[in-house]
Amino acid sequence: MTEAQWNALESQIDALLDSHAALREENHQLKLERQQLLDSNAELHGRIKNVVERIKRLEMETDG
């Protein structure tokens, strides 16, 4: 290989490494965002469950 070919290959490898690092960071951020959404979803699920239980208790009180 010529010096120019080696330099071109080295540039491609550097670009791939930079892309890899950027993708790893993006993946990390997406995982954090996903976990936040899952936590929020779990909290909302609990709140909705409590509301449904209160509605059922109110229905039982009015029926009984």
mmCIF file as gemmi writes it, N, C-alpha and C atoms, coordinates in Angstrom:
data_model
loop_
_atom_site.group_PDB
_atom_site.id
_atom_site.type_symbol
_atom_site.label_atom_id
_atom_site.label_alt_id
_atom_site.label_comp_id
_atom_site.label_asym_id
_atom_site.label_entity_id
_atom_site.label_seq_id
_atom_site.pdbx_PDB_ins_code
_atom_site.Cartn_x
_atom_site.Cartn_y
_atom_site.Cartn_z
_atom_site.occupancy
_atom_site.B_iso_or_equiv
_atom_site.pdbx_formal_charge
_atom_site.auth_seq_id
_atom_site.auth_asym_id
_atom_site.pdbx_PDB_model_num
ATOM 1 N N . MET Axp A 1 ? 0.854 -1.184 0 1 0 ? 1 A 1
ATOM 2 C CA . MET Axp A 1 ? 0 0 0 1 0 ? 1 A 1
ATOM 3 C C . MET Axp A 1 ? 0.891 1.236 0 1 0 ? 1 A 1
ATOM 4 N N . THR Axp A 2 ? 0.362 2.23 -0.643 1 0 ? 2 A 1
ATOM 5 C CA . THR Axp A 2 ? 1.104 3.486 -0.69 1 0 ? 2 A 1
ATOM 6 C C . THR Axp A 2 ? 0.826 4.283 0.57 1 0 ? 2 A 1
ATOM 7 N N . GLU Axp A 3 ? 1.624 5.294 0.783 1 0 ? 3 A 1
ATOM 8 C CA . GLU Axp A 3 ? 1.448 6.172 1.94 1 0 ? 3 A 1
ATOM 9 C C . GLU Axp A 3 ? 0.077 6.846 1.901 1 0 ? 3 A 1
ATOM 10 N N . ALA Axp A 4 ? -0.357 7.234 0.72 1 0 ? 4 A 1
ATOM 11 C CA . ALA Axp A 4 ? -1.669 7.884 0.58 1 0 ? 4 A 1
ATOM 12 C C . ALA Axp A 4 ? -2.793 6.922 0.942 1 0 ? 4 A 1
ATOM 13 N N . GLN Axp A 5 ? -2.653 5.666 0.544 1 0 ? 5 A 1
ATOM 14 C CA . GLN Axp A 5 ? -3.674 4.671 0.879 1 0 ? 5 A 1
ATOM 15 C C . GLN Axp A 5 ? -3.722 4.423 2.384 1 0 ? 5 A 1
ATOM 16 N N . TRP Axp A 6 ? -2.547 4.356 3.004 1 0 ? 6 A 1
ATOM 17 C CA . TRP Axp A 6 ? -2.507 4.187 4.458 1 0 ? 6 A 1
ATOM 18 C C . TRP Axp A 6 ? -3.163 5.372 5.158 1 0 ? 6 A 1
ATOM 19 N N . ASN Axp A 7 ? -2.88 6.566 4.683 1 0 ? 7 A 1
ATOM 20 C CA . ASN Axp A 7 ? -3.482 7.766 5.269 1 0 ? 7 A 1
ATOM 21 C C . ASN Axp A 7 ? -4.993 7.774 5.096 1 0 ? 7 A 1
ATOM 22 N N . ALA Axp A 8 ? -5.455 7.346 3.942 1 0 ? 8 A 1
ATOM 23 C CA . ALA Axp A 8 ? -6.888 7.28 3.692 1 0 ? 8 A 1
ATOM 24 C C . ALA Axp A 8 ? -7.539 6.251 4.61 1 0 ? 8 A 1
ATOM 25 N N . LEU Axp A 9 ? -6.89 5.102 4.766 1 0 ? 9 A 1
ATOM 26 C CA . LEU Axp A 9 ? -7.41 4.059 5.645 1 0 ? 9 A 1
ATOM 27 C C . LEU Axp A 9 ? -7.445 4.543 7.093 1 0 ? 9 A 1
ATOM 28 N N . GLU Axp A 10 ? -6.387 5.227 7.494 1 0 ? 10 A 1
ATOM 29 C CA . GLU Axp A 10 ? -6.34 5.763 8.853 1 0 ? 10 A 1
ATOM 30 C C . GLU Axp A 10 ? -7.456 6.791 9.069 1 0 ? 10 A 1
ATOM 31 N N . SER Axp A 11 ? -7.713 7.598 8.089 1 0 ? 11 A 1
ATOM 32 C CA . SER Axp A 11 ? -8.799 8.583 8.186 1 0 ? 11 A 1
ATOM 33 C C . SER Axp A 11 ? -10.159 7.897 8.298 1 0 ? 11 A 1
ATOM 34 N N . GLN Axp A 12 ? -10.343 6.844 7.536 1 0 ? 12 A 1
ATOM 35 C CA . GLN Axp A 12 ? -11.603 6.098 7.608 1 0 ? 12 A 1
ATOM 36 C C . GLN Axp A 12 ? -11.777 5.459 8.983 1 0 ? 12 A 1
ATOM 37 N N . ILE Axp A 13 ? -10.702 4.899 9.503 1 0 ? 13 A 1
ATOM 38 C CA . ILE Axp A 13 ? -10.769 4.275 10.83 1 0 ? 13 A 1
ATOM 39 C C . ILE Axp A 13 ? -11.085 5.328 11.884 1 0 ? 13 A 1
ATOM 40 N N . ASP Axp A 14 ? -10.448 6.481 11.804 1 0 ? 14 A 1
ATOM 41 C CA . ASP Axp A 14 ? -10.728 7.566 12.749 1 0 ? 14 A 1
ATOM 42 C C . ASP Axp A 14 ? -12.187 7.998 12.671 1 0 ? 14 A 1
ATOM 43 N N . ALA Axp A 15 ? -12.703 8.102 11.457 1 0 ? 15 A 1
ATOM 44 C CA . ALA Axp A 15 ? -14.1 8.494 11.278 1 0 ? 15 A 1
ATOM 45 C C . ALA Axp A 15 ? -15.031 7.444 11.873 1 0 ? 15 A 1
ATOM 46 N N . LEU Axp A 16 ? -14.714 6.178 11.671 1 0 ? 16 A 1
ATOM 47 C CA . LEU Axp A 16 ? -15.531 5.101 12.243 1 0 ? 16 A 1
ATOM 48 C C . LEU Axp A 16 ? -15.485 5.119 13.769 1 0 ? 16 A 1
ATOM 49 N N . LEU Axp A 17 ? -14.325 5.356 14.332 1 0 ? 17 A 1
ATOM 50 C CA . LEU Axp A 17 ? -14.203 5.442 15.788 1 0 ? 17 A 1
ATOM 51 C C . LEU Axp A 17 ? -15.002 6.619 16.345 1 0 ? 17 A 1
ATOM 52 N N . ASP Axp A 18 ? -14.958 7.745 15.646 1 0 ? 18 A 1
ATOM 53 C CA . ASP Axp A 18 ? -15.744 8.908 16.067 1 0 ? 18 A 1
ATOM 54 C C . ASP Axp A 18 ? -17.238 8.601 15.999 1 0 ? 18 A 1
ATOM 55 N N . SER Axp A 19 ? -17.656 7.947 14.924 1 0 ? 19 A 1
ATOM 56 C CA . SER Axp A 19 ? -19.064 7.572 14.778 1 0 ? 19 A 1
ATOM 57 C C . SER Axp A 19 ? -19.474 6.604 15.88 1 0 ? 19 A 1
ATOM 58 N N . HIS Axp A 20 ? -18.619 5.664 16.167 1 0 ? 20 A 1
ATOM 59 C CA . HIS Axp A 20 ? -18.892 4.68 17.215 1 0 ? 20 A 1
ATOM 60 C C . HIS Axp A 20 ? -19.068 5.377 18.56 1 0 ? 20 A 1
ATOM 61 N N . ALA Axp A 21 ? -18.184 6.304 18.88 1 0 ? 21 A 1
ATOM 62 C CA . ALA Axp A 21 ? -18.281 7.024 20.154 1 0 ? 21 A 1
ATOM 63 C C . ALA Axp A 21 ? -19.573 7.831 20.226 1 0 ? 21 A 1
ATOM 64 N N . ALA Axp A 22 ? -19.931 8.479 19.137 1 0 ? 22 A 1
ATOM 65 C CA . ALA Axp A 22 ? -21.164 9.267 19.108 1 0 ? 22 A 1
ATOM 66 C C . ALA Axp A 22 ? -22.391 8.38 19.266 1 0 ? 22 A 1
ATOM 67 N N . LEU Axp A 23 ? -22.379 7.235 18.603 1 0 ? 23 A 1
ATOM 68 C CA . LEU Axp A 23 ? -23.505 6.304 18.71 1 0 ? 23 A 1
ATOM 69 C C . LEU Axp A 23 ? -23.617 5.708 20.109 1 0 ? 23 A 1
ATOM 70 N N . ARG Axp A 24 ? -22.48 5.434 20.737 1 0 ? 24 A 1
ATOM 71 C CA . ARG Axp A 24 ? -22.509 4.932 22.119 1 0 ? 24 A 1
ATOM 72 C C . ARG Axp A 24 ? -23.125 5.972 23.05 1 0 ? 24 A 1
ATOM 73 N N . GLU Axp A 25 ? -22.75 7.224 22.875 1 0 ? 25 A 1
ATOM 74 C CA . GLU Axp A 25 ? -23.306 8.29 23.708 1 0 ? 25 A 1
ATOM 75 C C . GLU Axp A 25 ? -24.802 8.451 23.459 1 0 ? 25 A 1
ATOM 76 N N . GLU Axp A 26 ? -25.197 8.417 22.195 1 0 ? 26 A 1
ATOM 77 C CA . GLU Axp A 26 ? -26.621 8.523 21.865 1 0 ? 26 A 1
ATOM 78 C C . GLU Axp A 26 ? -27.397 7.348 22.469 1 0 ? 26 A 1
ATOM 79 N N . ASN Axp A 27 ? -26.836 6.166 22.383 1 0 ? 27 A 1
ATOM 80 C CA . ASN Axp A 27 ? -27.478 4.984 22.952 1 0 ? 27 A 1
ATOM 81 C C . ASN Axp A 27 ? -27.633 5.138 24.466 1 0 ? 27 A 1
ATOM 82 N N . HIS Axp A 28 ? -26.607 5.64 25.109 1 0 ? 28 A 1
ATOM 83 C CA . HIS Axp A 28 ? -26.67 5.868 26.558 1 0 ? 28 A 1
ATOM 84 C C . HIS Axp A 28 ? -27.787 6.852 26.903 1 0 ? 28 A 1
ATOM 85 N N . GLN Axp A 29 ? -27.864 7.945 26.158 1 0 ? 29 A 1
ATOM 86 C CA . GLN Axp A 29 ? -28.909 8.946 26.405 1 0 ? 29 A 1
ATOM 87 C C . GLN Axp A 29 ? -30.298 8.359 26.169 1 0 ? 29 A 1
ATOM 88 N N . LEU Axp A 30 ? -30.439 7.56 25.135 1 0 ? 30 A 1
ATOM 89 C CA . LEU Axp A 30 ? -31.732 6.935 24.852 1 0 ? 30 A 1
ATOM 90 C C . LEU Axp A 30 ? -32.126 5.949 25.944 1 0 ? 30 A 1
ATOM 91 N N . LYS Axp A 31 ? -31.15 5.234 26.483 1 0 ? 31 A 1
ATOM 92 C CA . LYS Axp A 31 ? -31.45 4.319 27.587 1 0 ? 31 A 1
ATOM 93 C C . LYS Axp A 31 ? -31.919 5.087 28.82 1 0 ? 31 A 1
ATOM 94 N N . LEU Axp A 32 ? -31.269 6.219 29.097 1 0 ? 32 A 1
ATOM 95 C CA . LEU Axp A 32 ? -31.697 7.047 30.222 1 0 ? 32 A 1
ATOM 96 C C . LEU Axp A 32 ? -33.118 7.562 30.009 1 0 ? 32 A 1
ATOM 97 N N . GLU Axp A 33 ? -33.394 8.03 28.802 1 0 ? 33 A 1
ATOM 98 C CA . GLU Axp A 33 ? -34.728 8.54 28.488 1 0 ? 33 A 1
ATOM 99 C C . GLU Axp A 33 ? -35.771 7.424 28.605 1 0 ? 33 A 1
ATOM 100 N N . ARG Axp A 34 ? -35.436 6.251 28.134 1 0 ? 34 A 1
ATOM 101 C CA . ARG Axp A 34 ? -36.355 5.114 28.218 1 0 ? 34 A 1
ATOM 102 C C . ARG Axp A 34 ? -36.664 4.789 29.675 1 0 ? 34 A 1
ATOM 103 N N . GLN Axp A 35 ? -35.63 4.794 30.518 1 0 ? 35 A 1
ATOM 104 C CA . GLN Axp A 35 ? -35.85 4.487 31.925 1 0 ? 35 A 1
ATOM 105 C C . GLN Axp A 35 ? -36.735 5.547 32.589 1 0 ? 35 A 1
ATOM 106 N N . GLN Axp A 36 ? -36.532 6.799 32.228 1 0 ? 36 A 1
ATOM 107 C CA . GLN Axp A 36 ? -37.375 7.866 32.767 1 0 ? 36 A 1
ATOM 108 C C . GLN Axp A 36 ? -38.825 7.664 32.345 1 0 ? 36 A 1
ATOM 109 N N . LEU Axp A 37 ? -39.026 7.273 31.095 1 0 ? 37 A 1
ATOM 110 C CA . LEU Axp A 37 ? -40.386 7.031 30.611 1 0 ? 37 A 1
ATOM 111 C C . LEU Axp A 37 ? -41.018 5.83 31.314 1 0 ? 37 A 1
ATOM 112 N N . LEU Axp A 38 ? -40.235 4.787 31.531 1 0 ? 38 A 1
ATOM 113 C CA . LEU Axp A 38 ? -40.757 3.622 32.24 1 0 ? 38 A 1
ATOM 114 C C . LEU Axp A 38 ? -41.124 3.977 33.683 1 0 ? 38 A 1
ATOM 115 N N . ASP Axp A 39 ? -40.293 4.772 34.329 1 0 ? 39 A 1
ATOM 116 C CA . ASP Axp A 39 ? -40.585 5.209 35.697 1 0 ? 39 A 1
ATOM 117 C C . ASP Axp A 39 ? -41.854 6.05 35.735 1 0 ? 39 A 1
ATOM 118 N N . SER Axp A 40 ? -41.969 6.96 34.783 1 0 ? 40 A 1
ATOM 119 C CA . SER Axp A 40 ? -43.155 7.808 34.708 1 0 ? 40 A 1
ATOM 120 C C . SER Axp A 40 ? -44.397 6.974 34.445 1 0 ? 40 A 1
ATOM 121 N N . ASN Axp A 41 ? -44.265 6.008 33.556 1 0 ? 41 A 1
ATOM 122 C CA . ASN Axp A 41 ? -45.386 5.125 33.235 1 0 ? 41 A 1
ATOM 123 C C . ASN Axp A 41 ? -45.826 4.344 34.468 1 0 ? 41 A 1
ATOM 124 N N . ALA Axp A 42 ? -44.871 3.834 35.242 1 0 ? 42 A 1
ATOM 125 C CA . ALA Axp A 42 ? -45.196 3.077 36.447 1 0 ? 42 A 1
ATOM 126 C C . ALA Axp A 42 ? -45.908 3.968 37.462 1 0 ? 42 A 1
ATOM 127 N N . GLU Axp A 43 ? -45.44 5.2 37.6 1 0 ? 43 A 1
ATOM 128 C CA . GLU Axp A 43 ? -46.076 6.137 38.524 1 0 ? 43 A 1
ATOM 129 C C . GLU Axp A 43 ? -47.511 6.438 38.083 1 0 ? 43 A 1
ATOM 130 N N . LEU Axp A 44 ? -47.698 6.706 36.81 1 0 ? 44 A 1
ATOM 131 C CA . LEU Axp A 44 ? -49.04 6.996 36.304 1 0 ? 44 A 1
ATOM 132 C C . LEU Axp A 44 ? -49.952 5.783 36.439 1 0 ? 44 A 1
ATOM 133 N N . HIS Axp A 45 ? -49.424 4.604 36.208 1 0 ? 45 A 1
ATOM 134 C CA . HIS Axp A 45 ? -50.207 3.38 36.365 1 0 ? 45 A 1
ATOM 135 C C . HIS Axp A 45 ? -50.718 3.259 37.8 1 0 ? 45 A 1
ATOM 136 N N . GLY Axp A 46 ? -49.841 3.538 38.751 1 0 ? 46 A 1
ATOM 137 C CA . GLY Axp A 46 ? -50.245 3.485 40.152 1 0 ? 46 A 1
ATOM 138 C C . GLY Axp A 46 ? -51.304 4.516 40.489 1 0 ? 46 A 1
ATOM 139 N N . ARG Axp A 47 ? -51.141 5.708 39.952 1 0 ? 47 A 1
ATOM 140 C CA . ARG Axp A 47 ? -52.125 6.758 40.214 1 0 ? 47 A 1
ATOM 141 C C . ARG Axp A 47 ? -53.479 6.407 39.621 1 0 ? 47 A 1
ATOM 142 N N . ILE Axp A 48 ? -53.486 5.866 38.413 1 0 ? 48 A 1
ATOM 143 C CA . ILE Axp A 48 ? -54.748 5.477 37.767 1 0 ? 48 A 1
ATOM 144 C C . ILE Axp A 48 ? -55.404 4.341 38.547 1 0 ? 48 A 1
ATOM 145 N N . LYS Axp A 49 ? -54.6 3.401 39 1 0 ? 49 A 1
ATOM 146 C CA . LYS Axp A 49 ? -55.128 2.289 39.786 1 0 ? 49 A 1
ATOM 147 C C . LYS Axp A 49 ? -55.796 2.816 41.059 1 0 ? 49 A 1
ATOM 148 N N . ASN Axp A 50 ? -55.183 3.78 41.717 1 0 ? 50 A 1
ATOM 149 C CA . ASN Axp A 50 ? -55.777 4.375 42.912 1 0 ? 50 A 1
ATOM 150 C C . ASN Axp A 50 ? -57.1 5.079 42.607 1 0 ? 50 A 1
ATOM 151 N N . VAL Axp A 51 ? -57.158 5.787 41.493 1 0 ? 51 A 1
ATOM 152 C CA . VAL Axp A 51 ? -58.393 6.479 41.107 1 0 ? 51 A 1
ATOM 153 C C . VAL Axp A 51 ? -59.505 5.466 40.848 1 0 ? 51 A 1
ATOM 154 N N . VAL Axp A 52 ? -59.171 4.393 40.14 1 0 ? 52 A 1
ATOM 155 C CA . VAL Axp A 52 ? -60.167 3.361 39.845 1 0 ? 52 A 1
ATOM 156 C C . VAL Axp A 52 ? -60.67 2.738 41.146 1 0 ? 52 A 1
ATOM 157 N N . GLU Axp A 53 ? -59.781 2.475 42.076 1 0 ? 53 A 1
ATOM 158 C CA . GLU Axp A 53 ? -60.189 1.902 43.361 1 0 ? 53 A 1
ATOM 159 C C . GLU Axp A 53 ? -61.107 2.862 44.123 1 0 ? 53 A 1
ATOM 160 N N . ARG Axp A 54 ? -60.78 4.145 44.094 1 0 ? 54 A 1
ATOM 161 C CA . ARG Axp A 54 ? -61.648 5.123 44.766 1 0 ? 54 A 1
ATOM 162 C C . ARG Axp A 54 ? -63.025 5.178 44.123 1 0 ? 54 A 1
ATOM 163 N N . ILE Axp A 55 ? -63.057 5.116 42.799 1 0 ? 55 A 1
ATOM 164 C CA . ILE Axp A 55 ? -64.348 5.13 42.094 1 0 ? 55 A 1
ATOM 165 C C . ILE Axp A 55 ? -65.168 3.901 42.472 1 0 ? 55 A 1
ATOM 166 N N . LYS Axp A 56 ? -64.509 2.749 42.522 1 0 ? 56 A 1
ATOM 167 C CA . LYS Axp A 56 ? -65.221 1.524 42.91 1 0 ? 56 A 1
ATOM 168 C C . LYS Axp A 56 ? -65.759 1.634 44.337 1 0 ? 56 A 1
ATOM 169 N N . ARG Axp A 57 ? -64.967 2.192 45.257 1 0 ? 57 A 1
ATOM 170 C CA . ARG Axp A 57 ? -65.444 2.366 46.637 1 0 ? 57 A 1
ATOM 171 C C . ARG Axp A 57 ? -66.635 3.306 46.695 1 0 ? 57 A 1
ATOM 172 N N . LEU Axp A 58 ? -66.585 4.391 45.906 1 0 ? 58 A 1
ATOM 173 C CA . LEU Axp A 58 ? -67.708 5.335 45.879 1 0 ? 58 A 1
ATOM 174 C C . LEU Axp A 58 ? -68.953 4.673 45.312 1 0 ? 58 A 1
ATOM 175 N N . GLU Axp A 59 ? -68.788 3.854 44.282 1 0 ? 59 A 1
ATOM 176 C CA . GLU Axp A 59 ? -69.931 3.145 43.706 1 0 ? 59 A 1
ATOM 177 C C . GLU Axp A 59 ? -70.528 2.185 44.74 1 0 ? 59 A 1
ATOM 178 N N . MET Axp A 60 ? -69.676 1.508 45.49 1 0 ? 60 A 1
ATOM 179 C CA . MET Axp A 60 ? -70.164 0.572 46.508 1 0 ? 60 A 1
ATOM 180 C C . MET Axp A 60 ? -70.896 1.327 47.624 1 0 ? 60 A 1
ATOM 181 N N . GLU Axp A 61 ? -70.41 2.515 47.973 1 0 ? 61 A 1
ATOM 182 C CA . GLU Axp A 61 ? -71.042 3.301 49.029 1 0 ? 61 A 1
ATOM 183 C C . GLU Axp A 61 ? -72.421 3.78 48.583 1 0 ? 61 A 1
ATOM 184 N N . THR Axp A 62 ? -72.536 4.181 47.316 1 0 ? 62 A 1
ATOM 185 C CA . THR Axp A 62 ? -73.821 4.684 46.83 1 0 ? 62 A 1
ATOM 186 C C . THR Axp A 62 ? -74.816 3.547 46.599 1 0 ? 62 A 1
ATOM 187 N N . ASP Axp A 63 ? -74.309 2.358 46.256 1 0 ? 63 A 1
ATOM 188 C CA . ASP Axp A 63 ? -75.188 1.198 46.05 1 0 ? 63 A 1
ATOM 189 C C . ASP Axp A 63 ? -75.629 0.575 47.381 1 0 ? 63 A 1
ATOM 190 N N . GLY Axp A 64 ? -74.795 0.649 48.383 1 0 ? 64 A 1
ATOM 191 C CA . GLY Axp A 64 ? -75.081 -0.045 49.629 1 0 ? 64 A 1
ATOM 192 C C . GLY Axp A 64 ? -75.652 0.871 50.619 1 0 ? 64 A 1
